[in-house]
XYZ file of C-alpha atoms in Angstrom:
471
model
C 26.799 3.669 10.881
C 25.183 2.209 7.754
C 21.967 0.417 8.699
C 23.224 -2.639 6.821
C 25.740 -3.006 9.641
C 22.870 -3.433 12.093
C 21.436 -6.253 10.038
C 24.702 -8.072 9.344
C 26.574 -7.425 12.587
C 23.807 -6.671 15.045
C 22.747 -10.295 15.554
C 24.672 -11.693 18.489
C 25.388 -8.327 20.079
C 23.789 -6.911 23.196
C 22.344 -3.497 23.907
C 23.386 -2.161 27.293
C 24.938 -5.595 27.968
C 21.509 -7.059 28.701
C 19.291 -6.982 25.594
C 20.545 -9.632 23.146
C 19.826 -9.238 19.438
C 18.871 -12.831 18.638
C 17.365 -12.569 15.175
C 16.905 -9.846 12.587
C 13.174 -9.648 11.845
C 12.978 -6.880 9.277
C 13.470 -3.209 8.579
C 11.194 -0.195 8.580
C 12.691 2.586 6.537
C 16.095 3.198 8.104
C 15.279 1.232 11.277
C 15.912 -2.434 12.072
C 13.897 -4.804 14.226
C 15.288 -7.794 16.118
C 13.961 -10.488 18.368
C 15.292 -10.039 21.881
C 14.774 -11.595 25.291
C 13.910 -10.060 28.635
C 14.749 -11.477 32.066
C 12.769 -14.643 32.671
C 13.177 -15.745 29.034
C 10.309 -13.504 27.895
C 10.430 -12.918 24.160
C 10.172 -9.340 22.945
C 10.771 -7.198 19.886
C 13.326 -4.398 19.796
C 13.456 -1.641 17.204
C 16.871 -0.024 16.746
C 17.269 3.366 15.041
C 20.518 5.182 14.389
C 20.643 8.741 15.742
C 21.144 10.980 12.723
C 19.358 14.224 13.535
C 17.136 16.011 16.040
C 14.120 13.964 14.955
C 15.540 11.049 16.952
C 15.203 13.078 20.147
C 11.534 13.720 19.458
C 10.904 10.053 18.674
C 12.552 9.007 21.926
C 10.497 11.532 23.907
C 7.305 10.187 22.360
C 8.346 6.599 23.120
C 9.053 7.548 26.725
C 5.620 9.148 26.913
C 3.970 6.024 25.490
C 5.850 3.776 27.935
C 3.778 5.208 30.788
C 0.487 4.293 29.092
C -1.425 1.281 30.350
C -4.362 0.042 28.310
C -5.409 -3.505 27.373
C -5.631 -2.597 23.686
C -2.245 -0.885 23.339
C 0.891 -2.937 22.708
C 2.958 -2.850 25.882
C 6.286 -1.015 25.841
C 8.818 -2.478 28.266
C 11.465 0.202 27.894
C 13.222 2.567 25.526
C 16.463 4.488 25.606
C 19.849 5.263 24.082
C 22.809 2.966 23.513
C 25.754 2.377 21.180
C 26.481 -0.303 18.597
C 29.926 -0.388 16.984
C 30.575 3.132 18.221
C 27.405 4.579 16.709
C 24.661 6.061 18.863
C 21.226 4.500 18.545
C 17.813 4.779 20.149
C 15.773 1.658 20.821
C 12.344 0.579 22.004
C 11.386 -2.845 23.414
C 7.800 -4.127 23.157
C 5.666 -7.206 23.479
C 6.122 -9.656 20.621
C 2.885 -9.567 18.588
C 1.654 -12.782 17.052
C -0.631 -11.664 14.261
C -1.536 -8.604 12.167
C -4.706 -7.569 10.353
C -2.494 -6.452 7.492
C -1.913 -10.108 6.572
C -5.445 -11.331 6.066
C -6.636 -8.545 3.754
C -4.592 -9.673 0.731
C -6.302 -13.054 1.149
C -9.873 -11.888 1.654
C -11.933 -9.009 3.098
C -13.463 -9.157 6.542
C -17.165 -9.820 6.850
C -19.420 -7.208 8.409
C -19.553 -9.152 11.672
C -15.763 -9.456 11.784
C -15.367 -5.754 11.114
C -17.715 -4.924 13.971
C -15.705 -7.141 16.317
C -12.462 -5.537 15.177
C -13.730 -2.006 15.740
C -14.679 -2.376 19.407
C -11.129 -2.591 20.854
C -9.800 -0.093 18.322
C -12.378 2.471 19.441
C -11.530 1.780 23.084
C -7.821 2.366 22.472
C -8.427 5.569 20.504
C -10.794 6.904 23.165
C -8.120 6.297 25.801
C -5.411 8.046 23.773
C -7.565 11.028 22.870
C -8.632 11.370 26.495
C -4.943 11.636 27.420
C -4.380 14.405 24.865
C -2.581 12.042 22.476
C -3.045 10.797 18.918
C -2.104 7.432 17.469
C -0.767 8.959 14.275
C -0.662 5.823 12.106
C -3.884 3.825 12.332
C -3.954 1.211 9.559
C -4.339 -2.581 9.192
C -0.589 -3.123 9.593
C -0.750 -1.595 13.073
C -3.745 -3.587 14.340
C -2.110 -6.501 16.150
C -2.831 -9.501 18.312
C -1.068 -10.602 21.487
C -2.541 -13.746 22.997
C -6.298 -13.282 22.740
C -6.299 -9.480 22.744
C -6.397 -7.040 19.885
C -3.911 -4.183 20.316
C -2.708 -1.097 18.476
C 1.001 -0.543 17.962
C 2.251 2.392 20.084
C 5.245 3.494 18.023
C 3.712 6.588 16.459
C 1.813 7.859 19.504
C 2.494 11.532 20.144
C 0.861 14.562 21.774
C -1.981 16.125 19.808
C -1.140 19.466 18.244
C 2.272 18.469 16.872
C 3.226 17.707 13.292
C 4.123 14.177 12.184
C 7.120 13.231 14.311
C 9.067 11.568 11.498
C 10.357 12.441 8.067
C 8.057 9.959 6.360
C 5.566 12.616 5.310
C 1.875 11.893 4.783
C 1.109 8.250 4.067
C -1.734 6.455 2.335
C -3.854 6.385 5.496
C -3.045 9.896 6.720
C -5.569 12.718 6.765
C -5.069 15.522 4.216
C -4.237 18.112 6.874
C -1.237 16.136 8.179
C 1.015 17.457 5.410
C 0.536 21.075 6.430
C -0.546 21.212 10.041
C -0.531 19.508 13.423
C -2.111 16.152 14.163
C -5.420 16.128 16.023
C -7.737 13.288 17.089
C -9.700 13.973 13.894
C -6.702 12.704 11.898
C -7.046 9.301 13.589
C -10.721 9.251 12.589
C -9.792 9.772 8.935
C -7.345 6.850 9.133
C -10.050 4.747 10.768
C -12.386 5.472 7.848
C -9.768 4.324 5.335
C -9.124 1.183 7.384
C -12.832 0.302 7.569
C -13.228 0.549 3.795
C -10.112 -1.528 3.170
C -11.120 -4.166 5.713
C -14.456 -4.725 3.962
C -13.398 -4.354 0.322
C -9.608 -4.954 0.223
C -9.327 -1.506 -1.371
C -8.650 1.902 0.091
C -11.247 4.492 -0.969
C -10.549 6.333 -4.205
C -9.275 9.820 -3.510
C -6.980 12.484 -4.953
C -5.101 14.099 -2.054
C -4.932 17.596 -3.544
C -8.518 17.663 -4.823
C -10.133 19.108 -1.695
C -12.956 16.599 -2.124
C -14.106 13.825 0.188
C -13.174 10.256 -0.820
C -15.900 8.076 -2.280
C -17.029 5.135 -0.148
C -17.640 2.106 -2.414
C -21.224 0.920 -2.736
C -20.090 -2.552 -1.649
C -19.469 -1.332 1.914
C -22.447 -2.463 4.046
C -24.244 -0.384 6.644
C -23.574 0.878 9.242
C -19.937 0.883 8.122
C -20.595 2.866 4.946
C -22.087 5.719 6.970
C -19.271 5.558 9.533
C -16.611 5.645 6.818
C -18.350 8.454 4.937
C -18.472 10.599 8.066
C -14.879 9.808 9.009
C -13.612 10.671 5.523
C -14.640 14.320 5.508
C -11.996 16.642 4.088
C -12.829 19.182 6.803
C -11.605 17.747 10.157
C -14.364 19.587 12.034
C -17.014 17.668 10.073
C -15.702 14.191 10.873
C -17.531 11.646 12.958
C -16.580 11.393 16.639
C -15.820 8.168 18.504
C -19.070 8.546 20.441
C -21.041 8.905 17.205
C -19.371 5.801 15.779
C -20.329 3.803 18.858
C -23.879 5.105 18.560
C -24.099 4.028 14.921
C -22.757 0.577 15.755
C -25.027 0.160 18.772
C -28.085 1.354 16.900
C -27.409 -1.017 14.015
C -26.690 -4.133 16.037
C -29.780 -6.318 16.085
C -28.065 -8.969 18.178
C -25.224 -8.825 20.688
C -21.832 -10.205 19.697
C -21.089 -13.591 21.279
C -18.733 -13.626 24.239
C -15.304 -15.086 23.568
C -15.709 -17.969 25.972
C -19.024 -19.010 24.457
C -17.691 -18.673 20.937
C -14.582 -20.679 21.739
C -16.641 -23.405 23.405
C -18.855 -23.724 20.338
C -16.071 -23.465 17.747
C -16.382 -27.106 16.738
C -20.124 -26.774 16.225
C -19.713 -23.511 14.347
C -17.323 -25.230 11.993
C -20.183 -27.371 10.708
C -22.624 -24.590 9.884
C -22.543 -20.996 8.634
C -22.160 -18.284 11.280
C -25.340 -16.285 11.812
C -24.545 -12.589 11.544
C -26.296 -9.670 13.263
C -29.294 -8.850 11.098
C -28.463 -5.156 10.846
C -25.125 -5.907 9.181
C -25.767 -6.282 5.468
C -23.479 -8.891 3.967
C -23.251 -11.042 0.891
C -20.860 -13.445 2.564
C -22.638 -15.478 5.210
C -20.944 -18.641 3.916
C -17.378 -19.143 2.689
C -16.926 -18.759 -1.021
C -15.735 -21.816 -2.987
C -12.018 -22.245 -2.584
C -11.798 -20.017 0.488
C -10.012 -21.500 3.507
C -12.464 -22.661 6.199
C -13.154 -19.993 8.787
C -14.093 -22.025 11.850
C -10.845 -23.614 13.023
C -9.723 -21.970 16.260
C -6.385 -20.200 16.442
C -5.298 -22.286 19.409
C -5.981 -25.518 17.556
C -4.027 -24.120 14.654
C -1.055 -23.450 16.908
C -1.164 -27.049 18.149
C -0.990 -28.343 14.581
C 1.861 -26.187 13.312
C 4.892 -24.486 14.897
C 4.564 -20.734 15.399
C 6.307 -18.564 12.867
C 8.291 -15.526 13.954
C 6.214 -12.357 13.740
C 7.310 -10.245 10.740
C 7.731 -6.886 12.422
C 7.574 -4.993 9.155
C 3.777 -5.112 9.452
C 3.939 -3.934 13.031
C 5.644 -0.679 12.188
C 3.993 -0.064 8.824
C 6.792 -1.533 6.764
C 5.940 -5.197 4.959
C 3.378 -10.749 8.113
C 1.203 -13.207 9.676
C -2.495 -13.909 9.859
C -4.817 -11.633 11.793
C -6.462 -13.264 14.796
C -10.044 -13.987 13.787
C -11.531 -12.311 16.812
C -14.053 -13.619 19.334
C -14.460 -17.096 17.883
C -15.928 -15.746 14.640
C -12.523 -14.767 13.244
C -10.829 -18.160 12.748
C -8.624 -18.743 9.746
C -6.940 -21.923 8.510
C -3.471 -21.690 7.013
C -2.981 -23.197 3.588
C 0.755 -22.565 3.764
C 3.288 -20.916 6.027
C 5.092 -18.160 4.122
C 7.859 -16.431 6.017
C 6.846 -13.076 4.668
C 3.440 -12.268 3.247
C 2.862 -9.761 0.470
C 1.766 -6.309 1.660
C -1.849 -5.183 1.450
C -2.570 -3.150 -1.624
C -5.574 -1.735 -3.327
C -5.919 -4.616 -5.775
C -5.521 -7.621 -3.468
C -8.120 -10.404 -3.662
C -8.777 -13.781 -2.092
C -7.714 -15.583 -5.262
C -4.236 -14.583 -6.510
C -5.388 -15.120 -10.061
C -8.104 -12.544 -9.524
C -5.439 -9.914 -8.767
C -4.338 -9.960 -12.393
C -5.790 -6.957 -14.240
C -8.144 -8.151 -16.937
C -7.581 -6.430 -20.257
C -10.593 -5.436 -22.322
C -11.455 -7.617 -25.340
C -9.113 -6.849 -28.218
C -9.879 -6.794 -31.944
C -7.630 -9.077 -33.958
C -5.184 -7.869 -36.612
C -1.879 -5.989 -37.035
C -0.770 -4.351 -33.796
C 1.042 -1.104 -33.071
C 2.574 -1.042 -29.609
C 1.604 1.683 -27.163
C 4.017 4.213 -25.674
C 4.457 5.953 -22.355
C 3.034 9.481 -22.474
C 3.605 10.540 -18.861
C 5.886 9.111 -16.183
C 5.532 9.850 -12.483
C 8.354 8.942 -10.100
C 7.893 9.178 -6.327
C 9.967 11.526 -4.216
C 11.930 9.469 -1.694
C 12.687 11.133 1.666
C 16.428 11.307 2.263
C 16.206 9.223 5.400
C 14.289 6.449 3.648
C 16.789 6.463 0.777
C 19.668 6.079 3.222
C 17.991 2.993 4.620
C 18.121 1.122 1.283
C 20.631 -1.717 1.335
C 21.873 -2.041 -2.213
C 18.559 -1.809 -4.042
C 14.843 -2.526 -3.699
C 13.129 -3.931 -6.797
C 9.354 -3.618 -7.164
C 7.132 -4.860 -9.993
C 3.801 -3.179 -10.745
C 1.290 -4.430 -13.311
C -1.026 -1.922 -14.995
C -4.229 -2.387 -16.948
C -4.559 0.534 -19.380
C -7.769 1.391 -21.239
C -8.064 2.378 -24.889
C -7.699 6.057 -23.947
C -4.320 5.471 -22.335
C -5.515 5.860 -18.741
C -4.620 3.433 -15.955
C -7.763 1.588 -14.914
C -6.122 -0.850 -12.493
C -2.750 -1.262 -10.784
C -1.450 -4.148 -8.704
C 1.751 -5.106 -6.932
C 3.355 -8.155 -8.534
C 6.481 -8.115 -6.355
C 6.999 -5.850 -3.334
C 10.771 -6.299 -3.028
C 10.215 -7.146 0.663
C 9.434 -3.494 1.332
C 5.838 -2.434 1.743
C 6.916 1.194 1.976
C 8.614 1.329 -1.434
C 5.994 -0.937 -3.041
C 3.243 1.484 -2.038
C 5.263 4.443 -3.327
C 5.633 2.694 -6.677
C 1.948 1.719 -6.754
C 0.695 5.251 -6.089
C 3.033 6.730 -8.705
C 2.127 4.075 -11.284
C -1.551 5.003 -11.054
C -0.659 8.475 -12.336
C 1.073 7.253 -15.494
C -0.489 7.936 -18.896
C 0.024 6.148 -22.197
C -0.411 6.580 -25.926
C -2.668 3.555 -26.492
C -1.761 0.545 -28.561
C -3.594 0.165 -31.867
C -5.008 -2.825 -33.714
C -6.139 -2.211 -37.301
C -5.817 1.467 -36.545
C -8.182 1.323 -33.572
C -7.053 2.220 -30.059
C -6.932 -0.830 -27.794
C -6.488 -1.531 -24.114
C -3.164 -2.909 -22.925
C -1.287 -4.396 -19.994
C 2.054 -3.028 -18.797
C 4.756 -4.179 -16.414
C 6.694 -1.473 -14.531
C 9.990 -2.621 -13.041
C 11.063 -0.168 -10.316
C 14.575 -0.141 -8.869
C 15.086 2.029 -5.769
C 18.680 2.815 -4.798
C 20.140 5.241 -2.236
C 21.183 7.566 -5.060
C 18.037 7.452 -7.180
C 15.099 5.573 -8.689
C 14.831 3.862 -12.070
C 11.770 2.403 -13.753
C 11.565 0.262 -16.886
C 8.120 -0.033 -18.544
C 7.309 -3.063 -20.698
C 4.078 -3.543 -22.638
C 2.821 -7.098 -22.138
C -0.356 -7.050 -24.236
C -1.519 -6.643 -26.947
């Protein structure tokens, strides 16, 4: 059954005559996610995946394994199983309905050092639990760091036994350790992903790295201690050299000059905190003790926010790593005021900033005079897994903007339009960074330029149209 059928005809149907598909929330590759309802009118999310090959059996086994897990920082799985829709066999998994995702806030602004420390505590607890059970998370990234009520939780959809290869056809992603393409997943792979997530949380950028280089990624100088040291030790090309969870806790504990405030105390003092800058632990270096001009105020509690405005449906694309709402600003420190209520937020990418205007690549100063347009010297098109291609409904259009220096190299790339698919937008972004150009010329001198790449992904292939915008 074409996955478009699930979207168009699935709403209103029931799985096993008891799980209604109330609302289509989004898609993740070839899978679809709906809002459903459990007995007692409890809202839940249900992911539906058509059975197409043996990989579905392995996914279902891993879901069944994860269903038995019980940890306060893992998203709860109510059930999973097999069923049929319109005569086609599917597998499904029903979970708690998350409210927020870290993946939303990072396009708006980075986390402060104090916020990052608060975020790490439950993540480390969840990873320690999984690794102690002989399991790996397999997809640790901001999109999979979620909030239910007042608790931070990891999504459980990629959990699998350690020692196995990636249990899907997605291949290695932007947060995956280098060894995942060739060998089995180990707890060390989760530590690599944690290092990438820490850098992105603090800088809005993933660390610069060439996957096939055999070299460790560079941690930006802007990352404060102790997080720079943690990230550096997590991002070791050799898995055996990576930091352990115990070592991370030791680094955090040794750096903390003051204990984090308890939630109850922070919540009780939220109104007072709104009137003055939050004092951060002294050991956390930060240049952001006070909100920058134009930044939304950080001290309004999430509960007060919910009283002011109706809750939006959670965009499940972030939950499963596809394309989402604001991350819960944890433990009273992490409060965030909404300026608007978009139904779907743009995905995090390496060039996101707090001010949308700042995301625009800034071309180098240009000499005036007659101009000769630049040309494309090297195109790179991503390889789309067959399963992901089959999940495209019609087409997915993505726009990428490039800033190109006078040598023809890409110095910055940003997502202008994600086509409502974080997966394909990231594929386009990573490929665009590898493009090369014959530079434009002004008065015979090579000049920098700005390009727009219009990507069109279809089930039968990918097209890209480059357009030089400046000079």
